[in-house]
XYZ file of C-alpha atoms in Angstrom:
449
model
C 111.938 66.542 120.200
C 111.972 70.466 120.004
C 112.649 72.157 116.567
C 112.628 75.629 115.561
C 113.421 77.783 112.093
C 115.979 80.444 113.811
C 118.867 83.070 112.882
C 121.963 81.753 113.928
C 125.385 83.206 114.200
C 128.968 83.304 115.815
C 130.149 84.842 118.652
C 131.470 87.666 116.329
C 127.909 88.243 115.440
C 128.854 88.984 111.613
C 127.174 86.787 109.190
C 123.508 85.290 110.263
C 122.198 82.394 108.860
C 118.739 80.520 109.039
C 118.871 76.885 109.907
C 116.290 74.457 111.920
C 117.263 74.204 115.587
C 116.986 70.760 116.970
C 117.729 70.091 120.715
C 118.238 66.630 120.905
C 117.851 65.271 124.661
C 118.855 61.522 124.462
C 121.435 59.774 122.198
C 118.559 58.279 120.553
C 117.126 61.590 119.696
C 120.506 62.727 118.501
C 120.566 59.769 115.892
C 117.024 60.531 114.669
C 118.161 64.178 114.239
C 121.382 63.125 112.239
C 118.973 60.690 110.086
C 116.430 63.630 109.614
C 118.673 66.306 108.523
C 117.324 66.674 105.029
C 119.305 67.756 101.527
C 121.257 70.501 103.548
C 122.647 67.961 106.231
C 123.192 69.411 109.899
C 126.211 70.476 112.256
C 126.570 70.166 116.034
C 126.435 73.475 118.005
C 127.476 74.141 121.878
C 127.304 77.363 123.541
C 128.047 79.425 120.249
C 131.706 80.455 121.211
C 133.007 79.862 117.763
C 133.470 83.400 116.672
C 132.796 82.568 112.541
C 130.480 80.345 111.249
C 131.679 77.015 112.176
C 128.412 76.068 113.963
C 126.184 77.319 111.366
C 124.356 75.917 108.444
C 122.105 77.977 106.186
C 118.943 76.076 105.144
C 119.790 73.008 107.264
C 119.706 71.686 110.793
C 121.683 72.761 113.803
C 121.697 70.350 116.602
C 121.996 72.140 119.804
C 123.582 69.611 122.131
C 123.567 71.436 125.214
C 120.752 69.252 126.445
C 123.246 66.307 126.425
C 124.975 67.695 129.681
C 125.209 64.565 132.384
C 128.561 63.741 133.934
C 128.837 60.208 134.299
C 131.734 59.124 136.319
C 134.637 60.869 138.004
C 137.709 59.034 138.955
C 138.598 60.770 141.683
C 142.139 59.001 142.450
C 143.050 58.533 138.753
C 141.797 62.133 137.639
C 139.559 61.285 134.794
C 135.954 62.037 134.160
C 133.733 60.765 131.744
C 130.873 63.211 130.571
C 128.416 63.847 127.723
C 129.862 66.384 124.797
C 127.247 69.015 125.794
C 128.932 69.512 129.567
C 130.652 72.929 129.748
C 133.944 73.509 131.238
C 132.270 75.794 133.355
C 130.014 73.252 135.067
C 133.380 70.760 134.975
C 135.135 73.499 137.176
C 131.858 73.589 139.395
C 131.701 69.994 140.216
C 135.551 69.102 139.791
C 137.393 71.869 141.595
C 136.209 70.987 145.003
C 137.348 67.591 144.492
C 140.903 68.942 143.867
C 140.845 68.833 139.916
C 140.882 71.465 136.914
C 140.384 70.993 133.376
C 143.806 70.311 131.523
C 143.090 73.225 128.878
C 140.815 76.208 128.991
C 140.498 79.077 126.479
C 139.501 82.505 127.358
C 135.953 81.668 128.087
C 134.750 78.589 130.285
C 131.503 78.513 128.381
C 132.755 76.050 126.060
C 131.274 72.393 125.544
C 133.393 69.596 125.728
C 132.546 68.532 122.389
C 133.534 71.900 121.265
C 136.577 71.755 122.846
C 137.362 68.572 121.020
C 135.895 69.756 117.516
C 137.887 73.212 117.515
C 140.845 71.183 119.449
C 141.140 74.304 121.432
C 144.326 75.515 123.385
C 145.099 77.919 126.317
C 147.833 79.883 128.381
C 149.076 76.585 128.808
C 149.889 75.089 125.360
C 153.807 75.793 125.565
C 153.920 72.780 127.851
C 150.628 71.079 127.954
C 149.338 71.022 124.273
C 145.576 71.346 123.126
C 142.628 69.864 124.534
C 142.310 66.529 122.647
C 145.922 65.634 123.793
C 144.192 65.174 127.268
C 141.345 63.059 125.586
C 141.972 59.305 125.575
C 138.538 58.436 123.822
C 135.332 59.866 122.915
C 132.042 58.301 121.186
C 130.998 59.748 118.085
C 127.567 59.524 116.028
C 128.690 59.155 112.385
C 126.513 59.632 109.258
C 125.635 55.734 109.042
C 124.048 55.960 112.337
C 126.761 54.018 114.128
C 127.850 55.151 117.309
C 131.858 54.489 117.272
C 134.366 54.555 120.542
C 137.062 56.765 119.019
C 140.909 55.980 120.369
C 143.585 58.216 120.658
C 145.998 57.979 117.828
C 143.516 56.688 115.131
C 142.825 58.199 112.069
C 139.275 59.181 112.830
C 140.359 60.847 116.019
C 142.844 62.795 114.432
C 140.210 64.200 111.927
C 137.804 64.579 114.309
C 140.414 66.569 116.580
C 140.048 70.120 115.374
C 137.455 68.737 112.702
C 134.910 71.373 113.325
C 132.150 68.874 113.721
C 132.503 67.568 110.195
C 133.080 63.847 110.938
C 130.152 63.429 113.117
C 128.559 64.194 116.536
C 130.589 63.823 119.488
C 128.266 62.075 122.229
C 130.846 61.374 125.237
C 134.286 61.963 126.127
C 137.002 60.914 128.582
C 138.954 63.738 129.680
C 142.193 63.618 131.554
C 142.470 66.410 134.699
C 144.916 68.400 136.243
C 145.231 68.118 140.011
C 145.258 71.403 142.192
C 145.287 72.239 145.887
C 143.324 75.416 145.490
C 141.163 77.497 143.228
C 143.744 80.520 143.066
C 146.335 81.427 140.814
C 149.822 82.671 141.742
C 150.736 85.209 139.142
C 153.504 87.415 137.922
C 152.970 90.232 136.081
C 155.364 92.666 134.139
C 155.699 95.142 131.313
C 157.315 94.634 128.057
C 158.469 97.817 126.506
C 158.088 96.586 122.793
C 157.735 93.193 120.695
C 161.150 92.331 120.663
C 161.646 92.660 124.643
C 158.364 90.693 124.814
C 159.599 87.898 122.604
C 162.900 87.796 124.240
C 161.070 87.462 127.854
C 158.775 84.656 126.476
C 161.327 82.629 125.179
C 163.953 83.013 127.961
C 161.466 82.468 130.903
C 158.066 80.307 129.452
C 159.538 77.145 130.647
C 159.247 78.367 134.435
C 155.390 78.780 134.364
C 152.214 76.630 133.428
C 150.646 79.311 132.069
C 151.553 82.575 130.278
C 150.113 85.083 127.734
C 150.504 88.910 126.869
C 148.325 91.344 126.212
C 149.503 93.996 123.288
C 149.078 97.782 122.294
C 148.468 97.290 118.722
C 148.198 100.782 118.308
C 151.412 101.796 119.449
C 153.984 102.497 116.925
C 157.794 103.412 116.750
C 160.035 102.533 119.246
C 156.717 101.277 121.719
C 155.452 98.923 118.836
C 154.364 95.899 120.308
C 154.388 97.177 123.784
C 152.514 94.605 126.070
C 151.809 93.492 129.448
C 152.954 90.014 129.860
C 151.108 87.786 132.650
C 152.079 84.251 133.881
C 151.142 82.017 136.329
C 150.537 78.706 138.146
C 148.051 77.242 140.707
C 148.882 78.373 144.045
C 149.841 75.595 146.337
C 147.792 75.580 149.877
C 150.548 76.888 151.976
C 150.806 80.042 149.722
C 147.224 81.102 150.582
C 146.504 83.617 153.681
C 145.121 81.434 156.880
C 141.603 82.826 156.097
C 141.565 81.721 152.785
C 142.856 78.072 153.400
C 139.534 77.221 155.043
C 137.741 76.789 151.636
C 140.881 76.785 149.275
C 138.771 74.892 146.355
C 135.844 77.523 146.548
C 134.507 78.409 143.150
C 132.261 81.117 143.006
C 132.699 83.452 139.614
C 131.041 86.735 139.967
C 129.147 88.824 137.047
C 129.088 92.250 136.362
C 125.677 93.654 134.470
C 125.230 92.279 131.000
C 125.963 94.398 127.897
C 122.915 96.323 126.546
C 121.223 94.880 123.879
C 121.930 97.862 121.679
C 125.213 99.597 121.604
C 126.026 102.584 119.379
C 128.086 101.846 116.421
C 131.736 103.236 116.381
C 132.274 102.930 120.504
C 135.110 100.774 119.906
C 137.052 103.417 117.622
C 140.605 104.596 117.466
C 140.095 107.072 119.907
C 138.365 104.939 122.939
C 140.413 101.743 122.053
C 144.000 104.232 122.006
C 142.591 105.719 125.373
C 141.882 102.146 126.883
C 145.480 100.728 125.563
C 146.984 103.678 127.228
C 145.269 103.384 130.518
C 145.684 99.664 130.459
C 149.343 99.592 129.886
C 150.074 102.169 132.480
C 148.305 100.591 135.008
C 150.145 97.697 135.076
C 152.656 96.826 137.253
C 156.475 97.080 135.812
C 156.889 94.016 137.816
C 154.977 92.105 140.212
C 155.478 88.683 141.465
C 153.466 86.429 143.593
C 149.768 87.984 143.203
C 146.711 85.747 144.253
C 143.928 85.778 141.606
C 140.831 83.538 141.510
C 141.041 81.170 138.353
C 138.050 83.155 136.748
C 140.069 86.456 137.095
C 143.153 85.021 135.644
C 141.434 82.711 132.861
C 138.120 84.337 132.033
C 137.917 87.754 132.625
C 135.340 88.745 130.131
C 133.016 85.817 131.187
C 132.016 88.076 134.113
C 130.316 90.376 131.356
C 127.292 88.596 129.941
C 127.475 89.186 126.152
C 130.252 91.362 126.225
C 130.238 90.499 122.158
C 127.583 93.343 121.659
C 130.124 96.045 122.663
C 131.112 95.987 118.998
C 127.323 96.905 117.801
C 125.291 95.593 115.336
C 128.022 95.053 112.646
C 129.657 92.752 115.064
C 133.726 91.992 114.999
C 136.204 89.706 113.580
C 138.441 87.741 115.391
C 141.565 87.048 113.601
C 144.150 84.389 115.161
C 147.171 83.292 113.178
C 150.168 81.424 114.063
C 153.854 81.409 112.573
C 156.735 79.026 113.307
C 159.990 79.686 115.200
C 162.049 81.246 112.874
C 159.335 83.276 111.388
C 159.424 85.956 114.101
C 159.901 88.713 111.198
C 156.463 87.704 109.604
C 154.935 88.426 113.258
C 156.891 91.946 113.327
C 155.909 92.477 109.515
C 151.962 92.176 110.563
C 151.971 93.678 114.095
C 153.572 96.529 112.005
C 151.050 96.739 109.387
C 148.109 96.469 112.097
C 149.656 99.482 114.084
C 150.385 101.452 110.893
C 146.614 100.965 109.557
C 145.647 102.119 113.303
C 143.306 99.240 113.458
C 141.385 99.417 117.033
C 141.808 96.126 118.687
C 141.820 96.110 122.501
C 141.686 92.346 122.856
C 144.913 91.612 121.152
C 146.900 88.733 122.652
C 150.175 86.885 121.791
C 151.080 83.371 123.275
C 153.805 80.822 122.407
C 152.665 77.352 121.146
C 154.450 74.187 122.105
C 154.657 71.300 120.160
C 151.341 70.358 117.862
C 148.730 67.788 118.257
C 148.283 65.399 115.460
C 144.657 66.571 114.895
C 144.802 66.829 110.670
C 142.900 70.352 111.172
C 144.101 71.170 114.523
C 145.518 74.728 114.928
C 148.255 74.863 116.914
C 152.104 74.547 115.487
C 155.296 75.596 117.424
C 155.706 79.161 117.444
C 154.069 82.410 117.631
C 150.281 83.253 117.722
C 148.495 86.473 117.718
C 144.724 86.999 118.136
C 143.002 90.048 117.716
C 139.487 91.075 117.351
C 138.408 94.043 114.984
C 135.083 95.947 114.420
C 133.580 94.085 111.134
C 132.473 97.577 109.806
C 136.053 99.023 109.508
C 136.652 100.076 106.144
C 138.651 97.908 103.796
C 139.070 95.425 107.058
C 138.521 92.388 104.229
C 140.764 93.164 101.855
C 143.493 93.956 104.621
C 142.924 90.702 106.354
C 142.993 89.010 102.825
C 146.934 90.316 102.462
C 147.535 89.397 106.171
C 146.464 85.717 105.010
C 148.979 85.891 102.379
C 151.694 86.912 104.318
C 150.603 84.039 107.106
C 150.661 81.541 104.440
C 153.759 82.250 102.835
C 155.591 81.839 106.170
C 154.181 78.368 106.483
C 151.441 79.296 109.339
C 147.813 79.290 109.764
C 144.552 80.951 110.936
C 142.513 79.347 113.445
C 139.308 77.695 111.744
C 137.349 78.164 114.931
C 137.605 81.919 114.561
C 137.535 82.037 110.778
C 134.596 84.255 109.106
C 136.249 85.031 106.060
C 139.364 83.071 104.945
C 139.871 82.195 101.048
C 139.782 78.533 100.526
C 142.545 78.577 98.262
C 144.931 79.273 100.935
C 143.864 76.403 102.990
C 145.721 73.531 101.415
C 148.949 75.832 102.006
C 147.646 76.425 105.759
C 146.779 72.697 106.802
C 148.933 70.008 105.060
C 146.794 67.218 105.803
C 143.651 68.808 104.394
C 143.688 66.142 101.600
C 143.428 63.360 104.289
C 140.761 64.992 106.004
C 138.636 65.238 102.832
C 139.255 61.738 102.028
C 138.291 60.429 105.045
C 135.138 62.378 105.270
C 134.289 61.280 101.849
C 134.478 57.745 102.849
C 132.719 58.220 106.024
C 130.176 60.466 105.121
C 129.554 59.999 101.205
C 126.083 61.895 101.242
C 127.605 64.895 103.090
C 125.304 64.647 106.181
C 127.476 66.742 108.094
C 128.181 70.230 106.855
C 128.297 73.715 107.661
C 128.486 77.250 106.476
C 132.348 77.101 107.342
C 132.560 73.688 105.445
C 130.721 75.013 102.457
C 132.753 78.376 102.138
C 136.132 76.486 102.488
C 135.310 73.178 100.569
C 136.202 71.269 103.617
């Protein structure tokens, strides 16, 4: 079984640590890797799209699960797929779209494994109606610390601890996923501008129920009367009869395109206030005031950044922090205050998005709750960034909100219990299931999970 000592980091590239990287190719090899983790334990890793340190394990083992990537069975009539945890959403789209099926939930990248999607309980632009990923998972197989492979069904305590549990209950080996039927690989999209944050929230609240997918890009450098000005994009899967005749010949074709990769070396400070301010101004002005019915391919609508390989390098060697929080309905003033503080501090974020969450799912550490979620990226070398985000954490926790553990790289552990009320139950089940602490990570040690 291949193993190398390597430097491992999250997608934000902020805190690399050294670990023994093991690449199991069979379930037996995965079990052996767990048995041989050693004193520093191990953690499963997929395609490395967790922004922080969730899939790192300093001085221990990291299990690269991408070698377990078989699609076992597809129920074309019932709309389910049984696959290994190392299968990516990209691969599922390649296989399933020609059959008229789509993944039920996808985040902003399709380069996420099914195991990672469960471990982070990922969400997408359709959370307000469809919930997060594990809502669509009837069961999975979990390799636990005692070497047992357990079939874990939806609604059980172990399922709820694993959904959003960041890989700390065991190694997911296979999963069954319910799928979304589609007639085409095309989206029908409506786009409009919102002049400020209140205008945006009003539009989302009034009309989100009409759309399966919705998301808003926000200009976090805009101030004054323009605070929170946004471009709102919403859509649904296009029916076959909405396509032009030529496109109806191959309506389910899925052929993502790619631009040249980002260079390995990018000068520090490239994404400063001036360049991001210029980008934000151009992006807002080029967006239509109101456009309906535009046809877009699935990659363009869901995963525009996937077309730029290694786009995370654009932040330079210092990397970046992706900060995402949620506050509930009735806490809109907290959202306004945070947007105002980010704007007044002139934080250069060009990937800032706002979405509405619907009903949360039962995962004990699952992130979504009904309300508003804002995600923003910030260069990690911004002066005073850590202290500033600590202050935002306090505001979020005080409003009954939480930050997303799959993107976190620096949350203080004393705030975790306020953000995640089921934390005690998670810790208790984990101690019972894994008394020797076989499964651990840099995130787990930092937050005392």
